[in-house]
Amino acid sequence: MSAFITGIGWITVGGEGMGRNADPFELSEGSLPKITGKKTDNDKTFRRFGRLDRYSKLGVRAIAYALQDAGLDAWKEKRDIGIIVSTVFGCIATDIDYYNTVMMKNGLLADPNLFTYTLPNSFLGHASSIFGLTGINFVINDKTNSGISALRSALDCISLVECNTMLAGICDVERPPDFPIAGNPAPGSIFVMIEKDLERQTRPYGRLSVDNSGNVFFNESEIKDISACVRRCLDAKT
Amino acid sequence: MLGESGIKPVRRFRTDSYNSSIAACIEDLEPTGNRSMVYDMLDRLFITLGPVPVDSFLITASTKAGIDNLERLRHGIPADAHDCLLSHLSDHISKRFKLTGGGMHISASCASSTIALAQGASLIELGRADSILICCFDIVTEFVFSGFCALQAMSPVPCMPFDRNRKGMNIGEGAAALLLMNSEKAKKEDRAPIGALLGWAVSNDATHITAPAMDGSGLILAIRKALKKSKLPEDAISAICAHGTGTVYNDLMELVSFKDVFRERKMPVFSVKGAIGHTMGAAGGIEAALCLKGIANGVVPPTAGFGSPEKGAEGLVSNEPAMIDGDYMLSTNSGFGGVNAAVIIGKGIRS
């Protein structure tokens, strides 16, 4: 089964951007830049962006870039587009922030807004409401931030005609500094837009496919992580 | 089946700061050493599970299982922080059954385990796996309890799904394990099928992250897609296991959705949350298991706590068990993030 990659968006330590802008791409360790909800085509910001926790801001921003890169950011009617994201830490940093509000005054000051973002899929709902996306969406909690599980599951959804257009990606903020968890995946969010058919005037980056064993390929060459996929897409473009 | 409720005063943590003091807790559930309470629950679950083929693919589902260890750590009590990572719990289960087929953990709020079932069925349909172990679990913690209280979503009295006097939800804890196989694998393993997963679908409201779309558009989409997948007409469905949380908006949205899809048909619609609470990420898996039992026995459970029907629930919801005539049931769940999931469960494997 194969489908086309038509859009790429990211925010990483190396910066933020989209494939067609020729923005420099790098997924590496360090601190993420400030994440703003400012739309790129005007001065407006995404609805209720300021209420989001940092993990959600990161994911929504990267999704916005991927949709824009694919030319699918503008909409009038809701669309059957799904989102699958892989994450290592999920919203653990938000969990800690929220529980700190519970510990004050024995729960009297528990913050309802923060609690809303203690589910790692909340931002998928936020992105869906901003961009009118009604397709399947869920989070895969992974041990690494390779993102292969999200790419594979997105291709599976397309293969089974559950959705013809899918966003797949990764999302992780920095490991909470005072939380004793092993591992330190490079923080950042990357999303790719995957489309079964090319009905629009969009030049794809290439073909993404999955074999019967679940291995994922870009232009028939196996990829082991989403950042390698993005690099190959950008190389294929130039 | 008796319509009794397991929703009782919480003893696990202080509730005097909250607008509710009740939940459906497993009474003697405890953390062992530095591990989360969820391990105790899983150990009990697995006693009754029986053998699992080692080549099974594992799909786990939960929202916040293991978050009790974050609570303990913040209070300076030794605990394994890794239990807060849902992939860690998935690893534990994989090792417990010596599974070699790989796996993944799915998180999608209260639809987590329904989506796990859907993904499991998809992997079998794609030929990627012959056997899938679905394992879902969630526990009652102050973390979650305080959050729903802060959102004013919790009922101070045992919840009353689809009742016009309902006051909100109560959380509960629970776990379920379901083993999915294709027919060849089931034959090879000499397992008699309990039922079949015939249709499934997931959608998003694209409206709001906590409030459901009041026109039911998201849930309607999921139900219609699941029906299409199952190749069954609407009138083949003989009962609905609703999400039925007991919140004003969820229950209204579901009634609107069911009416849109099934029109004026009168068939049993039930919610188990008045009995076992809202088990969050485990809800869909537990409810699917109950649907299997319901279809096999031709009877569905009562909706505990239900008394005076909300408009639109008349003749559908009952506080008595209801006989069903048919082979197919619909089970739905909706949750934060605007997610909706629907599965259609049948009596046996169709040719």
Coordinates of C-alpha atoms in Angstrom, one line a residue:
Chain A
M1 CA 0.0 0.0 0.0
S2 CA 1.3 3.4 -0.8
A3 CA 0.3 7.1 -0.6
F4 CA 1.8 10.5 -1.3
I5 CA 3.5 12.9 1.1
T6 CA 2.1 16.3 0.2
G7 CA 3.0 18.4 3.2
I8 CA 5.6 18.7 6.0
G9 CA 5.6 20.9 9.0
W10 CA 7.9 21.0 12.1
I11 CA 9.1 22.8 15.2
T12 CA 12.4 21.4 16.5
V13 CA 15.4 22.8 18.4
G14 CA 16.7 23.7 15.0
G15 CA 13.8 26.0 14.2
E16 CA 10.4 25.7 12.6
G17 CA 9.0 25.6 9.1
M18 CA 7.6 23.9 6.2
G19 CA 9.0 21.8 3.4
R20 CA 8.2 24.1 0.5
N21 CA 9.7 27.1 2.3
A22 CA 13.1 25.5 2.1
D23 CA 13.3 26.1 5.9
P24 CA 16.3 24.3 7.5
F25 CA 15.3 21.1 9.2
E26 CA 17.1 19.4 12.1
L27 CA 15.9 17.2 14.9
S28 CA 18.4 17.4 17.8
E29 CA 18.7 17.7 21.5
G30 CA 18.4 21.1 23.2
S31 CA 15.6 23.6 24.0
L32 CA 12.7 24.3 21.7
P33 CA 12.1 27.9 20.5
K34 CA 9.1 29.9 21.7
I35 CA 6.0 28.5 20.2
T36 CA 3.5 31.1 18.9
G37 CA 0.1 30.7 17.5
K38 CA 0.5 33.4 15.0
K39 CA -0.8 32.4 11.6
T40 CA 1.8 32.8 8.8
D41 CA -0.5 34.5 6.3
N42 CA -1.9 37.3 8.5
D43 CA -1.6 38.8 11.9
K44 CA -4.3 36.6 13.5
T45 CA -3.5 33.8 16.0
F46 CA -5.1 30.4 16.2
R47 CA -8.2 30.3 18.3
R48 CA -7.7 29.8 22.0
F49 CA -4.0 29.1 21.4
G50 CA -3.0 30.9 24.6
R51 CA -4.9 28.4 26.7
L52 CA -3.0 25.4 25.5
D53 CA -0.2 23.8 27.4
R54 CA 3.2 23.8 25.8
Y55 CA 3.0 20.2 24.5
S56 CA -0.3 21.0 22.7
K57 CA 1.0 24.3 21.3
L58 CA 3.9 22.4 19.9
G59 CA 1.7 19.8 18.2
V60 CA -0.9 22.2 16.9
R61 CA 1.8 24.5 15.4
A62 CA 3.5 21.6 13.6
I63 CA 0.1 20.3 12.3
A64 CA -0.7 23.9 11.1
Y65 CA 2.6 24.0 9.1
A66 CA 2.0 20.6 7.6
L67 CA -1.5 21.5 6.5
Q68 CA -0.3 24.8 5.1
D69 CA 2.5 23.1 3.2
A70 CA 0.0 20.8 1.6
G71 CA -2.3 23.7 0.8
L72 CA -5.0 22.3 3.1
D73 CA -5.0 24.9 5.9
A74 CA -8.0 26.9 4.5
W75 CA -11.4 25.2 4.8
K76 CA -15.1 25.9 4.6
E77 CA -16.6 22.5 5.3
K78 CA -15.2 20.0 7.7
R79 CA -12.9 17.4 6.1
D80 CA -12.4 13.7 6.6
I81 CA -8.7 14.1 7.6
G82 CA -7.2 12.0 10.4
I83 CA -4.3 12.5 12.8
I84 CA -2.0 10.0 14.4
V85 CA 0.8 11.1 16.6
S86 CA 3.5 9.2 18.4
T87 CA 5.0 10.5 21.7
V88 CA 7.4 9.3 24.3
F89 CA 6.6 11.6 27.3
G90 CA 3.2 12.8 26.1
C91 CA 1.9 15.5 28.4
I92 CA 3.9 14.4 31.5
A93 CA 5.2 18.0 32.0
T94 CA 1.6 19.2 32.0
D95 CA 0.6 16.4 34.4
I96 CA 3.2 17.7 36.8
D97 CA 2.1 21.3 36.5
Y98 CA -1.5 20.2 37.0
Y99 CA -0.8 18.1 40.0
N100 CA 1.1 21.0 41.6
T101 CA -2.2 22.9 41.5
V102 CA -3.9 19.9 43.2
M103 CA -1.3 19.8 46.0
M104 CA -2.0 23.4 46.9
K105 CA -4.9 23.7 49.4
N106 CA -5.8 20.0 49.2
G107 CA -7.3 20.2 45.7
L108 CA -9.3 23.4 46.1
L109 CA -7.1 25.1 43.5
A110 CA -7.0 22.3 41.0
D111 CA -6.8 24.0 37.6
P112 CA -9.6 22.8 35.3
N113 CA -7.9 24.3 32.2
L114 CA -4.6 22.5 32.9
F115 CA -6.5 19.3 33.6
T116 CA -8.0 19.4 30.1
Y117 CA -4.5 19.1 28.7
T118 CA -3.4 16.2 30.8
L119 CA -4.6 13.9 28.1
P120 CA -2.0 13.5 25.3
N121 CA -4.7 13.5 22.6
S122 CA -6.3 16.9 23.7
F123 CA -4.3 18.8 21.2
L124 CA -5.5 16.6 18.3
G125 CA -9.0 17.8 19.2
H126 CA -7.8 21.3 19.3
A127 CA -6.2 21.0 15.9
S128 CA -9.3 19.3 14.5
S129 CA -11.5 22.1 15.7
I130 CA -9.2 24.8 14.2
F131 CA -8.9 23.1 10.8
G132 CA -12.2 21.2 10.6
L133 CA -10.7 17.7 10.7
T134 CA -13.2 14.9 11.4
G135 CA -11.1 11.8 10.7
I136 CA -9.8 9.2 13.0
N137 CA -7.3 10.5 15.6
F138 CA -5.3 9.0 18.4
V139 CA -2.0 9.0 20.2
I140 CA 0.6 6.1 20.2
N141 CA 2.7 6.2 23.4
D142 CA 6.1 4.9 22.2
K143 CA 9.4 4.1 23.7
T144 CA 11.3 6.2 21.1
N145 CA 10.4 9.2 19.0
S146 CA 11.0 7.5 15.7
G147 CA 7.5 8.1 14.6
I148 CA 7.4 5.0 12.5
S149 CA 4.4 3.6 14.3
A150 CA 2.4 6.8 13.5
L151 CA 3.4 6.6 9.8
R152 CA 2.6 2.9 9.6
S153 CA -0.8 3.3 11.4
A154 CA -1.7 6.3 9.1
L155 CA -0.9 4.2 6.0
D156 CA -3.0 1.4 7.5
C157 CA -6.0 3.7 7.9
I158 CA -5.6 4.8 4.3
S159 CA -5.3 1.2 3.2
L160 CA -8.5 0.2 4.9
V161 CA -10.3 3.3 3.5
E162 CA -10.9 4.6 7.0
C163 CA -9.5 8.0 5.9
N164 CA -8.0 8.9 2.6
T165 CA -6.0 11.8 4.0
M166 CA -3.9 11.5 7.2
L167 CA -1.5 13.6 9.2
A168 CA 1.1 11.5 11.0
G169 CA 3.9 12.7 13.3
I170 CA 5.7 13.0 16.5
C171 CA 5.4 15.4 19.4
D172 CA 7.5 15.7 22.6
V173 CA 8.6 18.7 24.6
E174 CA 11.8 18.5 26.7
R175 CA 12.0 16.0 29.5
P176 CA 10.8 17.5 32.8
P177 CA 14.1 18.4 34.5
D178 CA 13.1 17.3 38.0
F179 CA 11.3 14.0 37.0
P180 CA 13.3 10.8 37.3
I181 CA 12.6 9.2 33.9
A182 CA 15.3 7.6 31.8
G183 CA 15.6 8.6 28.1
N184 CA 15.8 12.0 26.5
P185 CA 14.2 12.0 23.0
A186 CA 15.1 15.0 20.9
P187 CA 12.2 17.4 21.6
G188 CA 10.1 18.7 18.8
S189 CA 7.1 18.0 16.6
I190 CA 7.1 16.9 13.0
F191 CA 4.0 16.1 11.0
V192 CA 3.6 14.9 7.4
M193 CA 0.5 15.0 5.3
I194 CA -0.2 11.7 3.6
E195 CA -2.8 11.5 0.8
K196 CA -4.1 8.5 -1.1
D197 CA -5.0 10.3 -4.2
L198 CA -3.6 13.4 -5.8
E199 CA -6.8 15.2 -6.8
R200 CA -5.4 18.6 -6.2
Q201 CA -2.7 20.6 -8.0
T202 CA -0.1 19.6 -5.4
R203 CA 3.3 18.3 -6.2
P204 CA 4.0 15.5 -3.8
Y205 CA 7.4 15.0 -2.1
G206 CA 7.2 11.3 -2.9
R207 CA 5.6 8.0 -2.1
L208 CA 5.3 6.5 1.4
S209 CA 4.5 2.8 1.6
V210 CA 4.3 0.0 4.0
D211 CA 5.0 -3.7 3.4
N212 CA 3.2 -6.7 4.8
S213 CA 5.6 -6.9 7.7
G214 CA 4.9 -3.3 8.7
N215 CA 8.2 -1.8 7.4
V216 CA 7.8 1.8 6.1
F217 CA 9.4 3.1 2.9
F218 CA 9.9 6.4 1.2
N219 CA 10.2 6.2 -2.6
E220 CA 10.9 2.4 -2.1
S221 CA 13.8 2.9 0.3
E222 CA 13.2 1.8 3.9
I223 CA 13.1 4.6 6.5
K224 CA 13.6 4.0 10.2
D225 CA 12.3 7.3 11.6
I226 CA 10.2 10.3 10.6
S227 CA 13.1 12.7 10.5
A228 CA 14.9 10.6 7.9
C229 CA 11.6 10.6 6.0
V230 CA 11.5 14.4 6.1
R231 CA 15.2 14.7 5.1
R232 CA 14.5 12.5 2.1
C233 CA 11.4 14.5 1.2
L234 CA 13.4 17.7 1.3
D235 CA 16.3 16.1 -0.7
A236 CA 13.8 14.8 -3.3
K237 CA 12.4 18.3 -3.7
T238 CA 15.7 19.9 -4.5
Chain B
M1 CA -27.7 -7.4 36.0
L2 CA -29.2 -6.5 39.4
G3 CA -29.0 -2.8 38.6
E4 CA -26.8 -2.3 41.7
S5 CA -24.1 0.4 41.9
G6 CA -20.5 -0.1 43.0
I7 CA -20.2 3.7 43.3
K8 CA -19.3 4.4 46.9
P9 CA -17.5 6.9 49.2
V10 CA -13.8 7.1 48.2
R11 CA -11.4 6.0 50.9
R12 CA -8.2 6.2 48.9
F13 CA -7.7 9.9 49.3
R14 CA -9.4 12.8 51.0
T15 CA -12.3 14.3 49.1
D16 CA -13.4 17.0 51.5
S17 CA -12.2 19.7 49.0
Y18 CA -14.3 18.4 46.1
N19 CA -17.9 18.6 45.1
S20 CA -18.1 14.8 45.0
S21 CA -16.8 12.1 47.3
I22 CA -17.8 9.0 45.5
A23 CA -16.3 6.7 42.8
A24 CA -16.3 3.0 41.8
C25 CA -13.1 1.7 43.4
I26 CA -11.9 -1.8 43.7
E27 CA -11.8 -1.9 47.4
D28 CA -8.4 -3.5 48.3
L29 CA -6.4 -2.3 45.3
E30 CA -3.0 -1.3 46.5
P31 CA 0.4 -0.3 45.1
T32 CA 3.1 -2.9 45.7
G33 CA 6.5 -1.5 46.5
N34 CA 7.3 1.4 44.2
R35 CA 4.9 0.2 41.5
S36 CA 1.6 1.7 40.5
M37 CA -1.7 0.3 41.7
V38 CA -2.4 -0.7 38.2
Y39 CA -0.1 -3.7 38.4
D40 CA -2.3 -5.1 41.2
M41 CA -5.3 -4.7 39.0
L42 CA -3.6 -6.3 36.0
D43 CA -2.4 -9.3 38.1
R44 CA -6.0 -10.0 39.1
L45 CA -7.2 -9.6 35.6
F46 CA -4.7 -12.0 34.1
I47 CA -5.6 -14.8 36.6
T48 CA -8.7 -15.4 34.6
L49 CA -7.4 -14.7 31.1
G50 CA -6.0 -18.1 30.2
P51 CA -3.2 -18.7 27.7
V52 CA -2.3 -16.1 25.1
P53 CA -0.4 -17.1 21.9
V54 CA 3.1 -15.7 22.1
D55 CA 3.0 -14.4 18.6
S56 CA 0.1 -12.1 19.5
F57 CA 0.4 -8.4 18.8
L58 CA -0.3 -6.4 22.0
I59 CA -2.4 -3.2 22.0
T60 CA -2.8 -1.6 25.4
A61 CA -5.2 1.3 26.1
S62 CA -5.4 3.7 29.0
T63 CA -5.6 7.4 29.7
K64 CA -3.7 7.9 33.0
A65 CA -2.9 4.5 34.4
G66 CA 0.3 4.8 36.5
I67 CA -0.4 8.5 37.3
D68 CA -0.7 7.4 41.0
N69 CA 3.1 7.2 40.9
L70 CA 3.4 10.8 39.9
E71 CA 1.2 11.6 42.9
R72 CA 3.5 9.6 45.2
L73 CA 6.6 11.2 43.8
R74 CA 5.3 14.7 44.2
H75 CA 4.5 13.8 47.9
G76 CA 8.1 12.6 48.4
I77 CA 7.1 8.9 48.5
P78 CA 9.4 6.5 46.5
A79 CA 7.8 5.3 43.3
D80 CA 8.9 4.3 39.8
A81 CA 8.4 7.3 37.6
H82 CA 8.4 5.1 34.5
D83 CA 5.0 3.9 35.4
C84 CA 3.7 7.3 34.4
L85 CA 4.7 6.5 30.8
L86 CA 2.0 4.4 29.3
S87 CA 4.5 2.5 27.0
H88 CA 6.2 1.2 30.2
L89 CA 3.0 -0.6 31.2
S90 CA 2.6 -2.0 27.8
D91 CA 6.1 -3.4 28.1
H92 CA 5.2 -5.0 31.4
I93 CA 2.3 -6.9 29.9
S94 CA 4.3 -7.9 26.9
K95 CA 6.9 -9.5 29.2
R96 CA 4.2 -11.0 31.4
F97 CA 2.9 -13.1 28.4
K98 CA 6.4 -13.4 26.7
L99 CA 4.9 -11.9 23.6
T100 CA 7.0 -11.7 20.5
G101 CA 4.6 -10.0 18.1
G102 CA 5.3 -6.4 19.0
G103 CA 2.8 -3.9 20.3
M104 CA 1.7 -0.4 20.9
H105 CA -0.2 1.7 23.4
I106 CA -3.1 3.8 22.3
S107 CA -4.3 6.9 24.1
A108 CA -7.5 8.7 23.0
S109 CA -9.2 9.7 26.2
C110 CA -12.4 7.8 26.9
A111 CA -12.4 6.2 23.5
S112 CA -8.9 4.7 24.0
S113 CA -9.9 1.0 24.2
T114 CA -12.6 1.2 21.6
I115 CA -9.9 2.5 19.2
A116 CA -7.6 -0.2 20.4
L117 CA -10.2 -2.8 19.4
A118 CA -10.6 -1.0 16.0
Q119 CA -6.9 -1.0 15.4
G120 CA -6.6 -4.6 16.4
A121 CA -9.3 -5.6 14.0
S122 CA -7.6 -3.5 11.3
L123 CA -4.3 -5.3 11.8
I124 CA -6.0 -8.6 11.4
E125 CA -7.9 -7.5 8.3
L126 CA -4.6 -6.2 6.8
G127 CA -3.0 -9.6 7.5
R128 CA -0.4 -8.0 9.7
A129 CA -1.3 -10.2 12.7
D130 CA -3.3 -13.3 13.3
S131 CA -3.8 -12.8 17.0
I132 CA -4.1 -9.5 18.9
L133 CA -4.2 -9.1 22.7
I134 CA -6.2 -6.0 23.7
C135 CA -5.6 -4.9 27.2
C136 CA -7.2 -1.8 28.7
F137 CA -7.0 -0.4 32.2
D138 CA -7.4 2.8 34.3
I139 CA -7.5 3.5 38.0
V140 CA -9.2 6.0 40.3
T141 CA -6.6 8.6 41.5
E142 CA -6.9 12.0 43.1
F143 CA -5.2 13.4 40.0
V144 CA -8.2 12.4 37.8
F145 CA -10.9 12.8 40.5
S146 CA -9.8 16.4 41.2
G147 CA -9.7 17.3 37.6
F148 CA -13.2 16.2 36.8
C149 CA -14.4 17.9 40.0
A150 CA -12.6 21.1 38.9
L151 CA -14.5 20.9 35.6
Q152 CA -17.8 20.5 37.5
A153 CA -18.4 17.2 35.7
M154 CA -18.7 15.0 38.7
S155 CA -22.0 13.9 40.3
P156 CA -22.3 14.1 44.1
V157 CA -24.6 11.1 44.0
P158 CA -24.3 7.9 42.0
C159 CA -24.6 8.9 38.4
M160 CA -27.9 8.5 36.5
P161 CA -27.2 8.0 32.8
F162 CA -30.0 9.3 30.5
D163 CA -32.1 10.4 33.5
R164 CA -33.6 13.9 33.3
N165 CA -32.3 14.6 36.9
R166 CA -28.7 13.5 36.2
K167 CA -26.0 15.5 37.9
G168 CA -22.8 14.3 36.2
M169 CA -20.5 11.4 36.1
N170 CA -18.6 9.3 38.6
I171 CA -15.2 7.8 37.7
G172 CA -14.5 4.1 38.2
E173 CA -11.6 1.8 37.8
G174 CA -11.3 -1.4 35.8
A175 CA -9.5 -3.4 33.3
A176 CA -10.4 -5.8 30.5
A177 CA -8.4 -8.1 28.2
L178 CA -9.8 -9.3 24.9
L179 CA -8.1 -11.7 22.5
L180 CA -8.8 -11.1 18.8
M181 CA -8.0 -13.8 16.2
N182 CA -8.7 -14.4 12.6
S183 CA -10.7 -17.6 12.1
E184 CA -7.7 -19.6 10.9
K185 CA -5.8 -18.8 14.0
A186 CA -8.8 -19.5 16.3
K187 CA -9.2 -22.9 14.6
K188 CA -5.5 -23.6 15.0
E189 CA -5.5 -22.6 18.6
D190 CA -8.7 -24.6 19.2
R191 CA -10.5 -21.5 20.5
A192 CA -14.3 -21.2 20.2
P193 CA -15.1 -17.6 19.2
I194 CA -17.2 -15.7 21.7
G195 CA -18.2 -13.2 19.1
A196 CA -17.0 -11.1 16.3
L197 CA -15.9 -7.5 15.7
L198 CA -17.7 -6.7 12.5
G199 CA -17.5 -3.0 12.1
W200 CA -15.6 -0.1 13.6
A201 CA -14.9 3.6 13.0
V202 CA -13.4 6.6 14.7
S203 CA -14.3 10.3 14.1
N204 CA -13.7 13.7 15.5
D205 CA -16.3 16.3 16.3
A206 CA -13.9 19.1 15.2
T207 CA -15.9 21.4 17.5
H208 CA -14.4 21.6 21.0
I209 CA -11.9 19.7 23.2
T210 CA -14.1 19.0 26.2
A211 CA -17.7 19.6 25.1
P212 CA -19.4 17.2 22.6
A213 CA -20.8 18.5 19.3
M214 CA -24.5 18.9 20.4
D215 CA -25.7 18.0 16.9
G216 CA -24.1 14.6 17.4
S217 CA -22.3 15.0 14.0
G218 CA -19.1 13.3 15.2
L219 CA -20.8 10.3 16.8
I220 CA -23.2 10.0 13.9
L221 CA -20.3 9.9 11.5
A222 CA -18.5 7.2 13.5
I223 CA -21.7 5.0 13.8
R224 CA -22.5 5.4 10.0
K225 CA -18.9 4.5 9.1
A226 CA -19.0 1.4 11.5
L227 CA -22.2 0.3 9.9
K228 CA -20.8 0.7 6.5
K229 CA -17.7 -1.3 7.5
S230 CA -19.9 -4.1 8.9
K231 CA -22.1 -4.2 5.8
L232 CA -25.1 -4.3 8.1
P233 CA -28.2 -2.2 7.7
E234 CA -29.3 0.0 10.7
D235 CA -32.1 -2.3 11.6
A236 CA -29.8 -5.2 12.1
I237 CA -28.6 -3.6 15.4
S238 CA -30.6 -5.0 18.3
A239 CA -29.2 -3.0 21.2
I240 CA -26.8 -0.1 21.9
C241 CA -24.2 0.0 24.7
A242 CA -24.0 3.8 25.0
H243 CA -21.2 5.8 26.5
G244 CA -23.8 7.2 28.9
T245 CA -21.6 9.1 31.3
G246 CA -24.5 10.8 33.1
T247 CA -23.3 14.3 32.2
V248 CA -26.0 16.6 30.8
Y249 CA -24.3 17.2 27.5
N250 CA -22.9 13.7 26.7
D251 CA -26.2 11.9 27.2
L252 CA -28.1 14.5 25.2
M253 CA -25.6 14.3 22.3
E254 CA -25.9 10.5 22.3
L255 CA -29.7 10.5 22.2
V256 CA -29.6 13.0 19.3
S257 CA -27.1 10.8 17.4
F258 CA -29.0 7.5 18.0
K259 CA -32.2 9.2 16.8
D260 CA -30.5 10.5 13.7
V261 CA -29.2 7.0 12.7
F262 CA -31.9 4.7 14.0
R263 CA -34.9 7.1 13.7
E264 CA -37.9 6.1 15.8
R265 CA -36.8 2.5 16.3
K266 CA -37.2 1.3 19.9
M267 CA -34.4 -0.9 21.0
P268 CA -32.5 -1.3 24.3
V269 CA -30.0 1.4 24.9
F270 CA -28.0 1.0 28.1
S271 CA -25.1 2.4 30.1
V272 CA -23.1 0.5 32.7
K273 CA -21.6 3.7 34.2
G274 CA -24.2 3.9 36.9
A275 CA -23.0 0.5 38.1
I276 CA -19.2 0.5 37.6
G277 CA -18.5 4.2 37.1
H278 CA -16.8 5.7 34.1
T279 CA -13.6 3.6 33.7
M280 CA -12.2 6.1 31.3
G281 CA -9.7 4.5 28.9
A282 CA -10.8 1.1 29.9
A283 CA -14.5 1.8 29.3
G284 CA -14.7 0.7 25.7
G285 CA -13.0 -2.6 26.3
I286 CA -15.1 -3.5 29.4
E287 CA -18.2 -2.5 27.5
A288 CA -17.3 -4.6 24.5
A289 CA -16.8 -7.6 26.8
L290 CA -20.3 -7.0 28.3
C291 CA -21.7 -6.7 24.8
L292 CA -20.3 -10.1 23.9
K293 CA -22.0 -11.6 27.0
G294 CA -25.2 -9.7 26.2
I295 CA -25.4 -11.1 22.7
A296 CA -24.6 -14.6 23.8
N297 CA -27.3 -14.6 26.5
G298 CA -29.8 -12.5 24.6
V299 CA -30.1 -10.0 27.4
V300 CA -28.5 -6.6 28.2
P301 CA -27.8 -5.1 31.6
P302 CA -30.0 -2.4 33.2
T303 CA -28.9 1.2 33.4
A304 CA -28.3 1.6 37.1
G305 CA -29.3 4.9 38.5
F306 CA -31.8 5.6 35.7
G307 CA -35.4 6.5 36.7
S308 CA -37.0 9.4 34.9
P309 CA -36.1 9.4 31.2
E310 CA -34.5 12.3 29.5
K311 CA -36.5 13.5 26.5
G312 CA -35.7 11.0 23.8
A313 CA -34.8 8.2 26.1
E314 CA -38.3 7.0 26.6
G315 CA -38.8 3.4 25.6
L316 CA -35.1 3.0 25.0
V317 CA -33.3 3.1 28.4
S318 CA -34.5 1.0 31.4
N319 CA -33.4 0.2 34.9
E320 CA -34.3 -3.4 34.3
P321 CA -32.4 -6.0 32.2
A322 CA -33.8 -6.1 28.6
M323 CA -34.2 -9.1 26.3
I324 CA -32.7 -8.6 22.9
D325 CA -33.7 -10.3 19.7
G326 CA -30.8 -10.3 17.2
D327 CA -27.2 -10.9 16.7
Y328 CA -25.6 -7.5 16.5
M329 CA -24.9 -4.7 19.1
L330 CA -23.4 -1.3 18.7
S331 CA -21.1 0.1 21.4
T332 CA -19.9 3.7 21.4
N333 CA -17.6 5.9 23.3
S334 CA -16.8 9.6 23.1
G335 CA -14.2 11.7 24.9
F336 CA -12.1 14.7 25.4
G337 CA -10.5 15.9 22.3
G338 CA -13.8 15.5 20.5
V339 CA -13.1 11.9 19.7
N340 CA -15.9 9.3 19.0
A341 CA -15.5 5.6 18.4
A342 CA -18.1 3.0 17.4
V343 CA -17.8 -0.8 17.2
I344 CA -20.3 -3.4 16.0
I345 CA -20.1 -6.7 17.7
G346 CA -21.8 -9.8 16.4
K347 CA -22.6 -13.2 17.7
G348 CA -20.2 -15.2 15.6
I349 CA -18.0 -15.1 12.6
R350 CA -19.9 -14.5 9.3
S351 CA -18.9 -16.3 6.2

